Amino acid sequence: MPSRPGIAVPIDNQEVAADAPADLAHAPKQETFTSDSITAPLRHATFRRIWLASLISNLGTLVQGVGVAWAMTEMASSADKVALVQTALWLPAVLIAIPAGAIADVHDRRIVALASLGIALVAATVLTTLASVGLITSNLLLILSFAIGCGVAMMGPAWQAAVSEQVPVDALPSAIALNGISYNIARSVGPAIGGVVVATAGTIAAFALNALAFLPLIVAIFLWKRQAERSPLPPERLSQAMVLGVRYVANSPSIRIVVLRSIVTGGIGCAILALMPLVARDLLQGGAKTYGMMLSAFGVGAVIGAVNIAQVRKRMSGEKAIRACSLLMGSGIAIVAVSREPAVTAGALILVGAGWTLSWTLFGVGVQVSAPRWVAARSLATYQAASSAGVAVGSWGWGSLTNVTGVETTLLISAAFMLASPLVGLWLRMLPVAGRAEESQLLEHPAVQLPITGRDGPLVVEIEYRVKKKNARAFHDLMQEVQLVRQRTGGYGWSIARDIADPELWIERYHCPTWHDYLRQRNRPTQAERALEGQAVRFHTGPGKVLVRRMLERPFG
């Protein structure tokens, strides 16, 4: 956002004392995780109750997924139409995740989750009703699948960001992995149940089971007594919160790399999921039960991968683990492409499922432990939107390619790209994550002598440093990292300037949209970010302390 023209009037001109930078040098170091059992989060009643309910909901989702995919297979013969089912289920996350994340950060995450589940329940009920009276068509099937996906996409950021409120810091990676295990336990048995339900009772029964499966999760979240943090400041505007969430990810190298790598992995690997009904029908010459069995094999592999996430993170760096997962998935997809034996295909799908789930769990852990609580839902939402875009577009692309080349050739092309995808790490190497981004101690509001309201702005912040000439290069390099801190916490228009008449004088300058936005921005840095700012303060040689000016642009406009 560019600054507006106008006169800058100082609000306060004071040296930093107990204010921001002076205390930054003493900020505590970021804590690291302690190893713990994968079942440790289940000791906490709230997490355990919601996790069990989510398992039931995931079972319903997978049963419905079999019903929707098979219903479309019966309604339409073209591969792209069948693959569009995956697009309809993933596309909502692309379109809705970012506003959903902003809503979850600005408002009560419990209320947001309940409202989202209500949307999904209504859509699932409508789908069941229309199917039972014979009014469902292929287009309506896609539209209602999209509507259910919208409800799930709305709930996702609120639910995942709330995990850190339900378990202690050292159990967070295990809790994230358990959420993945919940889905993949459902994947291991849900499709088989779905195949039996579809084969014996029809697709309508599958749709009805999904609608009923939402109810336990609604009850569990309703019973969650969330301790909401009360901010003295009013909530951010939704549009501004959305923009800030995207800017936070863009200015966070560790999260940005995860997002880009997830797009690559999702866009390539989704071929196996999008074309699974055609693998069962065309390559294995099977029906709904065969399709369910193949999905179950994928789910078994997914559970194996999720259960071993702690060991993988302990023995391998994030980059090595993602590379290993890519090679595992590429090999499995290639075997599926050439196999005509259900047992061999199922074995290959176990490999693909393990690599797929390990990859997404590693990506998810990377985002959740890197983002502080104030922007956790928005960071997760941006990651989900980007990765879901990769899956949605990839599913459509692989389906269109299948119409031209056939299922086997398309899967072989997907396998080749997946085997080559570790080369992306040469440019986008996964960064190590030491521990949760811990919030720092809140600072008192600065003194104000000019009458000002929360909506007045923009605010211009200037910080003066005196740095010895011999330290100029080191100081300048450090300030490039400080720039990322200012920008991801809400500042914009950042610059660093050096006085040509007095080379030891440096001035850092940035803007905040309003006075309230500045008060939020100055309390958002984590302990590690405060320590980084403290390093900049230590370059200052005086006389006196670092000088901070806060000025109001357009004071009468």
C-alpha positions as a printed Julia matrix, in Angstrom:
557×3 Matrix{Float64}:
   0.0     0.0     0.0
   1.62    3.31   -1.03
   1.81    6.15    1.5
  -0.52    9.09    1.05
   0.88   12.56    0.46
   0.62   15.0     3.36
   2.36   16.59    6.3
   3.89   14.32    8.92
   3.24   15.49   12.48
   5.14   13.82   15.35
   2.86   12.06   17.84
   5.68   11.48   20.22
   9.43   12.02   20.01
  11.1    10.0    22.69
  14.11    7.78   23.16
  13.49    4.08   23.5
  13.54    2.94   27.1
  11.19    0.15   28.17
   9.73    0.43   24.7
  10.46   -1.91   21.81
  14.11   -2.05   20.78
  15.85   -1.54   24.12
  14.42   -4.73   25.57
  14.88   -6.65   22.35
  18.48   -7.49   23.03
  17.38   -9.54   26.02
  14.59  -11.45   24.27
  14.7   -15.16   25.12
  15.73  -17.66   22.53
  13.16  -19.74   20.71
  12.48  -22.98   22.49
  12.78  -26.32   20.74
  10.43  -29.24   20.81
  10.87  -32.18   23.1
  10.21  -35.61   21.71
   6.97  -37.2    22.8
   4.71  -40.1    21.94
   2.35  -39.83   18.99
  -0.53  -40.49   21.4
   0.44  -37.72   23.86
  -2.2   -35.22   22.61
  -4.96  -37.75   23.33
  -4.33  -37.22   27.05
  -6.09  -33.87   26.69
  -9.87  -34.31   26.87
 -10.88  -31.54   24.48
  -8.48  -32.66   21.77
  -9.42  -36.31   22.29
 -13.16  -35.61   21.99
 -12.79  -33.49   18.85
 -10.33  -35.95   17.34
 -12.68  -38.91   17.76
 -15.57  -36.9    16.34
 -13.42  -35.81   13.41
 -12.59  -39.46   12.75
 -16.32  -40.19   12.38
 -16.74  -37.14   10.15
 -13.79  -38.2     8.01
 -15.3   -41.66    7.64
 -18.49  -40.06    6.38
 -16.55  -37.86    3.96
 -14.69  -40.85    2.5
 -17.87  -42.9     2.19
 -19.5   -40.01    0.36
 -16.4   -39.61   -1.8
 -16.82  -43.16   -3.06
 -20.49  -42.5    -3.73
 -19.86  -39.25   -5.62
 -16.98  -40.64   -7.69
 -18.89  -43.8    -8.6
 -22.11  -41.92   -9.32
 -20.16  -39.68  -11.72
 -18.51  -42.72  -13.3
 -21.98  -44.1   -14.03
 -23.36  -40.76  -15.27
 -20.44  -39.69  -17.48
 -18.05  -41.71  -19.61
 -15.38  -39.0   -20.16
 -12.28  -39.05  -17.96
 -12.24  -35.28  -17.47
 -15.76  -35.35  -16.01
 -14.76  -38.05  -13.52
 -11.59  -36.15  -12.59
 -13.66  -32.98  -12.03
 -15.04  -34.61   -8.86
 -11.64  -34.06   -7.24
 -11.57  -30.51   -8.59
 -15.02  -29.81   -7.1
 -13.85  -31.1    -3.71
 -10.53  -29.2    -3.69
 -11.46  -25.96   -5.46
 -13.36  -24.5    -2.46
 -10.13  -24.44   -0.49
  -8.59  -22.33   -3.26
 -11.44  -19.82   -3.28
 -12.47  -19.76    0.38
  -9.46  -20.7     2.49
  -7.88  -17.23    2.66
 -11.04  -15.37    3.77
 -11.81  -18.33    6.06
  -8.38  -18.0     7.66
  -8.86  -14.27    8.18
 -12.27  -14.86    9.74
 -10.81  -17.53   12.04
  -8.04  -15.18   13.22
 -10.32  -12.18   13.7
 -13.32  -13.99   15.25
 -13.91  -16.87   17.67
 -12.55  -20.02   16.01
 -15.14  -22.2    17.75
 -18.04  -20.2    16.28
 -16.43  -20.17   12.85
 -16.02  -23.96   12.93
 -19.64  -24.51   13.98
 -20.99  -22.22   11.24
 -18.83  -23.96    8.64
 -20.0   -27.4     9.7
 -23.58  -26.14    9.44
 -23.0   -25.19    5.8
 -21.53  -28.62    5.01
 -24.41  -30.38    6.8
 -27.05  -28.45    4.84
 -25.34  -29.17    1.52
 -24.97  -32.88    2.34
 -28.63  -33.05    3.32
 -29.72  -31.4     0.06
 -27.57  -33.84   -1.93
 -29.14  -36.81   -0.15
 -32.66  -35.45   -0.64
 -32.26  -34.72   -4.36
 -30.63  -38.09   -4.98
 -33.43  -39.91   -3.13
 -36.12  -38.36   -5.36
 -34.15  -38.96   -8.56
 -33.38  -35.31   -9.37
 -29.58  -35.5    -9.2
 -27.56  -34.86  -12.37
 -23.84  -34.8   -13.07
 -23.76  -31.0   -12.84
 -25.8   -30.93   -9.62
 -23.5   -33.6    -8.21
 -20.49  -31.36   -8.85
 -22.24  -28.25   -7.51
 -23.3   -29.9    -4.25
 -19.9   -31.55   -3.83
 -18.46  -28.05   -4.24
 -20.89  -26.71   -1.59
 -19.89  -29.42    0.89
 -16.27  -28.62    0.13
 -16.99  -24.95    0.88
 -18.16  -25.81    4.37
 -15.14  -28.02    4.99
 -12.8   -25.35    3.59
 -14.34  -22.74    5.9
 -13.8   -24.98    8.91
 -10.27  -26.12    8.04
  -8.18  -23.07    9.08
 -10.15  -22.51   12.29
  -9.94  -26.18   13.27
  -6.24  -26.6    12.49
  -5.18  -23.32   14.07
  -7.13  -24.25   17.21
  -4.99  -27.35   17.75
  -2.34  -25.18   19.42
  -5.01  -24.07   21.92
  -5.93  -27.65   22.83
  -2.48  -29.17   23.48
   0.81  -27.87   24.91
   3.65  -26.77   22.62
   5.68  -29.98   22.92
   2.69  -32.09   21.8
   1.84  -29.92   18.79
   3.69  -31.92   16.09
   2.07  -35.12   17.37
  -1.34  -33.43   17.39
  -0.88  -32.32   13.78
   0.17  -35.84   12.83
  -2.83  -37.3    14.69
  -5.17  -35.1    12.68
  -3.6   -36.58    9.58
  -3.92  -40.07   11.05
  -7.62  -39.42   11.72
  -8.19  -38.73    8.04
  -6.05  -41.63    6.91
  -7.58  -44.16    9.29
 -10.82  -43.13    7.67
  -9.17  -43.44    4.26
  -8.02  -46.98    5.06
 -11.47  -48.28    5.98
 -13.87  -45.6     4.72
 -13.54  -46.39    1.01
 -14.01  -50.09    1.71
 -17.13  -49.28    3.72
 -18.16  -46.88    0.96
 -17.67  -49.56   -1.67
 -19.83  -52.0     0.3
 -22.48  -49.34    0.96
 -22.6   -48.28   -2.69
 -22.67  -51.87   -3.93
 -25.41  -52.98   -1.53
 -27.48  -49.88   -0.72
 -26.58  -47.45   -3.49
 -25.04  -43.99   -3.61
 -27.96  -42.39   -1.74
 -27.03  -44.31    1.41
 -23.43  -43.07    1.1
 -24.65  -39.47    0.88
 -26.92  -39.94    3.91
 -24.15  -41.45    6.03
 -21.96  -38.42    5.35
 -24.7   -36.02    6.46
 -25.15  -37.93    9.73
 -21.4   -38.09   10.31
 -21.18  -34.31   10.66
 -23.34  -34.35   13.81
 -20.78  -35.77   16.34
 -18.2   -33.17   15.3
 -20.73  -30.36   15.67
 -21.51  -31.58   19.2
 -17.82  -31.97   20.14
 -16.92  -28.44   19.02
 -20.05  -27.06   20.69
 -18.88  -28.62   24.0
 -15.4   -27.11   23.67
 -15.06  -24.37   26.29
 -12.58  -22.19   24.46
 -10.76  -19.56   26.47
 -10.88  -16.7    23.99
  -8.22  -14.04   24.33
  -9.67  -10.58   24.81
  -7.85   -7.89   22.87
  -8.17   -4.27   23.99
  -8.22   -3.32   20.3
 -11.19   -3.82   17.95
 -10.91   -6.66   15.39
  -9.25   -6.0    12.06
 -11.31   -5.4     8.95
 -11.74   -8.64    6.98
 -10.18   -7.31    3.76
  -7.17   -5.96    5.61
  -6.79   -9.19    7.6
  -6.78  -11.2     4.36
  -4.12   -9.01    2.77
  -1.97   -9.16    5.89
  -2.19  -12.96    5.96
  -0.92  -13.22    2.39
   1.81  -10.65    3.11
   2.89  -12.59    6.19
   3.42  -15.73    4.12
   5.13  -13.78    1.31
   7.61  -12.3     3.83
   8.23  -15.58    5.7
  10.83  -17.6     3.75
  10.16  -20.87    5.61
   6.39  -20.78    4.98
   6.75  -19.45    1.42
   8.98  -22.39    0.47
   6.53  -24.87    2.02
   3.68  -23.33    0.01
   5.57  -23.54   -3.29
   6.75  -27.1    -2.65
   3.22  -28.2    -1.72
   1.9   -26.82   -5.03
   4.44  -28.94   -6.91
   3.75  -32.08   -4.88
  -0.03  -31.69   -4.99
  -0.18  -30.8    -8.68
   1.84  -33.86   -9.68
   0.69  -36.42   -7.11
  -3.03  -35.72   -7.44
  -3.09  -37.75  -10.69
  -3.36  -40.99   -8.73
  -6.35  -39.75   -6.7
  -8.12  -38.09   -9.62
  -7.79  -41.19  -11.83
  -8.35  -43.84   -9.15
 -11.91  -44.69  -10.34
 -10.53  -45.2   -13.85
  -7.68  -47.35  -12.5
 -10.29  -49.59  -10.87
 -12.62  -49.62  -13.89
 -10.25  -49.63  -16.86
  -6.91  -51.03  -15.68
  -8.2   -53.57  -13.15
 -11.56  -54.23  -14.82
 -13.33  -53.89  -11.46
 -16.33  -52.13   -9.93
 -17.17  -50.1    -6.83
 -15.73  -52.71   -4.47
 -12.43  -52.72   -6.33
 -12.35  -48.94   -6.22
 -13.0   -49.02   -2.47
 -10.26  -51.61   -1.96
  -7.72  -49.5    -3.86
  -8.58  -46.42   -1.82
  -8.29  -48.52    1.33
  -4.79  -49.63    0.31
  -3.85  -45.99   -0.21
  -5.28  -45.22    3.23
  -3.32  -48.03    4.88
  -0.14  -46.55    3.48
  -1.24  -43.12    4.66
  -1.69  -44.38    8.23
   1.73  -46.06    8.11
   3.24  -42.78    6.99
   1.46  -40.68    9.6
   2.33  -43.03   12.48
   6.02  -42.81   11.58
   6.16  -39.03   11.17
   8.01  -38.56   14.48
  10.74  -41.0    13.47
  11.06  -39.44   10.04
  11.45  -35.93   11.52
  13.97  -37.26   14.03
  16.16  -39.06   11.48
  15.87  -36.79    8.44
  15.83  -33.09    7.69
  12.71  -31.66    6.08
  14.37  -31.49    2.65
  15.63  -35.09    2.75
  12.25  -36.34    3.95
  10.35  -34.56    1.14
  12.79  -35.93   -1.43
  12.36  -39.47   -0.09
   8.57  -39.1    -0.18
   8.68  -37.9    -3.79
  10.77  -40.88   -4.86
   8.44  -43.23   -2.98
   5.33  -41.76   -4.61
   6.88  -41.67   -8.08
   7.84  -45.33   -7.88
   4.41  -46.34   -6.62
   2.54  -44.39   -9.31
   4.66  -46.05  -12.01
   3.8   -49.52  -10.68
   0.09  -48.65  -10.59
   0.29  -47.54  -14.23
   1.68  -50.85  -15.53
   0.0   -53.27  -13.1
  -3.13  -55.25  -14.0
  -3.2   -57.27  -10.78
  -5.24  -55.84   -7.87
  -2.77  -57.15   -5.27
   0.23  -55.51   -6.98
  -1.69  -52.25   -7.48
  -2.75  -52.27   -3.83
   0.86  -52.76   -2.7
   1.99  -49.86   -4.87
  -0.8   -47.66   -3.5
   0.42  -48.36    0.03
   3.75  -46.82   -0.98
   2.03  -43.84   -2.6
  -0.24  -43.32    0.42
   2.69  -43.34    2.84
   4.66  -40.81    0.79
   1.6   -38.61    0.2
   0.66  -38.37    3.88
   4.23  -37.92    5.1
   4.67  -35.05    2.63
   1.5   -33.22    3.67
   2.16  -33.76    7.37
   5.68  -32.36    7.01
   4.32  -29.37    5.09
   1.59  -28.82    7.7
   4.0   -29.01   10.63
   6.31  -26.55    8.85
   3.52  -23.98    8.54
   1.95  -24.41   11.97
   5.15  -24.19   13.99
   6.47  -21.25   11.95
   3.39  -19.02   12.27
   2.58  -17.22   15.55
  -0.93  -17.55   16.96
  -2.2   -14.17   15.75
  -1.77  -15.21   12.11
  -1.84  -19.01   12.39
  -5.21  -19.53   10.68
  -4.34  -17.14    7.86
  -0.97  -18.82    7.27
  -2.62  -22.23    7.18
  -5.34  -20.9     4.91
  -2.86  -19.42    2.44
  -0.96  -22.71    2.41
  -4.17  -24.68    1.92
  -5.39  -22.38   -0.84
  -2.14  -22.67   -2.76
  -1.75  -26.43   -2.33
  -5.42  -27.03   -3.12
  -5.02  -24.93   -6.27
  -2.25  -27.29   -7.3
  -4.48  -30.33   -6.69
  -7.58  -28.78   -8.31
  -5.79  -27.6   -11.46
  -3.68  -30.75  -11.56
  -6.74  -33.01  -11.35
  -8.36  -31.19  -14.26
  -5.11  -31.3   -16.25
  -4.49  -35.0   -15.66
  -8.11  -35.8   -16.55
  -7.84  -33.86  -19.82
  -4.54  -35.56  -20.65
  -6.13  -38.97  -19.98
  -8.73  -38.3   -22.68
  -5.84  -38.02  -25.15
  -3.24  -40.52  -23.94
  -5.13  -43.0   -21.75
  -4.86  -43.85  -18.05
  -1.59  -45.8   -18.21
   0.39  -43.19  -20.12
  -0.93  -40.35  -17.99
   0.12  -42.1   -14.78
   3.56  -42.84  -16.22
   3.99  -39.14  -17.05
   2.9   -38.24  -13.5
   5.4   -40.77  -12.09
   8.23  -39.28  -14.18
   7.48  -35.75  -12.96
   7.25  -36.95   -9.36
  10.59  -38.74   -9.58
  12.15  -35.54  -10.96
  10.48  -33.21   -8.43
  13.3   -33.42   -5.81
  15.31  -31.23   -8.2
  13.04  -28.36   -7.11
  14.87  -28.5    -3.79
  17.96  -27.1    -5.49
  16.13  -23.75   -5.71
  13.52  -24.09   -2.93
  15.23  -25.97   -0.14
  13.07  -26.72    2.91
  14.32  -24.67    5.85
  14.8   -26.27    9.29
  12.16  -25.47   11.92
  13.46  -25.43   15.48
  10.26  -24.85   17.43
   6.98  -23.05   17.8
   7.0   -19.31   17.03
   6.55  -18.08   20.6
   4.77  -14.8    21.26
   6.76  -12.17   23.14
   5.72  -10.02   26.07
   3.23   -7.26   25.22
   4.57   -3.7    25.17
   2.84   -0.73   26.72
   1.26    1.81   24.4
   3.64    4.69   23.61
   2.98    8.13   25.02
   0.74   10.33   22.87
   0.34   14.11   23.11
  -1.51   14.7    19.84
  -5.26   13.89   19.9
  -5.63   10.71   17.84
  -8.27    8.04   17.26
  -7.78    4.4    16.34
  -8.71    5.01   12.69
  -6.33    7.96   12.17
  -3.46    7.3     9.81
  -1.29    6.43    8.07
   1.35    6.31   10.8
   5.0     6.85    9.85
   7.58    5.24   12.15
  11.2     6.4    11.99
  13.98    4.78   14.0
  17.41    6.43   14.13
  20.57    4.39   14.65
  24.17    5.53   14.89
  26.42    2.77   13.53
  30.22    2.79   13.21
  31.45    2.86    9.63
  33.26   -0.46    9.99
  29.93   -2.13   10.88
  27.95   -0.58    8.01
  27.8    -3.69    5.79
  26.85   -6.05    8.62
  24.18   -3.63    9.86
  22.72   -3.21    6.37
  22.53   -6.99    5.84
  20.81   -7.48    9.21
  18.26   -4.79    8.41
  17.15   -6.77    5.36
  15.92   -9.42    7.8
  14.36   -6.75   10.0
  12.5    -5.54    6.91
  10.77   -8.92    6.63
   9.75   -8.69   10.3
   8.19   -5.23    9.82
   6.37   -6.28    6.65
   4.95   -9.56    7.91
   3.67   -7.96   11.13
   1.74   -5.21    9.34
   4.16   -2.49    8.24
   4.55   -1.37    4.63
   6.65    1.07    2.62
   9.78    0.02    4.52
  13.13    1.65    3.77
  16.56    2.07    5.3
  18.57    5.23    4.5
  22.07    6.47    5.34
  22.89   10.13    5.79
  25.46   11.19    3.16
  26.67   14.09    5.34
  26.84   11.94    8.49
  27.63    8.33    7.39
  27.14    6.93   10.88
  23.47    8.01   10.9
  20.95    5.47    9.62
  17.17    5.93    9.53
  14.73    3.02    9.29
  11.28    4.08    8.08
   7.98    2.26    7.55
   4.23    2.91    7.58
   1.18    1.42    9.28
  -2.33    2.1     7.91
  -3.86    3.43   11.16
  -3.0     4.03   14.81
  -4.73    0.8    15.85
  -2.83   -1.09   13.16
   0.43    0.29   14.56
  -0.49   -0.81   18.09
  -1.16   -4.3    16.73
   2.02   -4.32   14.65
   4.37   -3.44   17.52
   3.09   -6.34   19.65
   3.09   -9.02   16.95
   6.81   -9.91   16.7
   7.7   -13.27   18.22
  10.52  -13.78   20.69
  12.87  -14.71   17.86
  11.87  -11.62   15.88
  12.35   -9.38   18.91
  15.81  -10.9    19.36
  16.57  -10.08   15.71
  15.5    -6.47   16.26
  17.64   -6.48   19.39
  20.69   -7.37   17.29
  20.04   -4.24   15.23
  19.84   -2.15   18.43
  23.22   -3.48   19.57
  24.85   -1.89   16.52
  23.76    1.53   17.88
  26.65    3.43   19.51
  24.85    6.52   20.81
  24.93    9.14   22.17
  21.82    8.08   24.01
  19.45    5.29   23.07
  17.91    4.5    19.71
  15.54    7.34   18.8
  11.98    6.47   17.68
   9.6     8.94   16.02
   5.97    8.14   15.41
   4.27   10.6    13.1
   0.77   11.02   11.74
   0.39   11.76    8.04
  -2.47   14.04    6.97
  -3.24   15.09   10.59
  -6.22   17.21    9.49
  -7.33   15.21    6.43
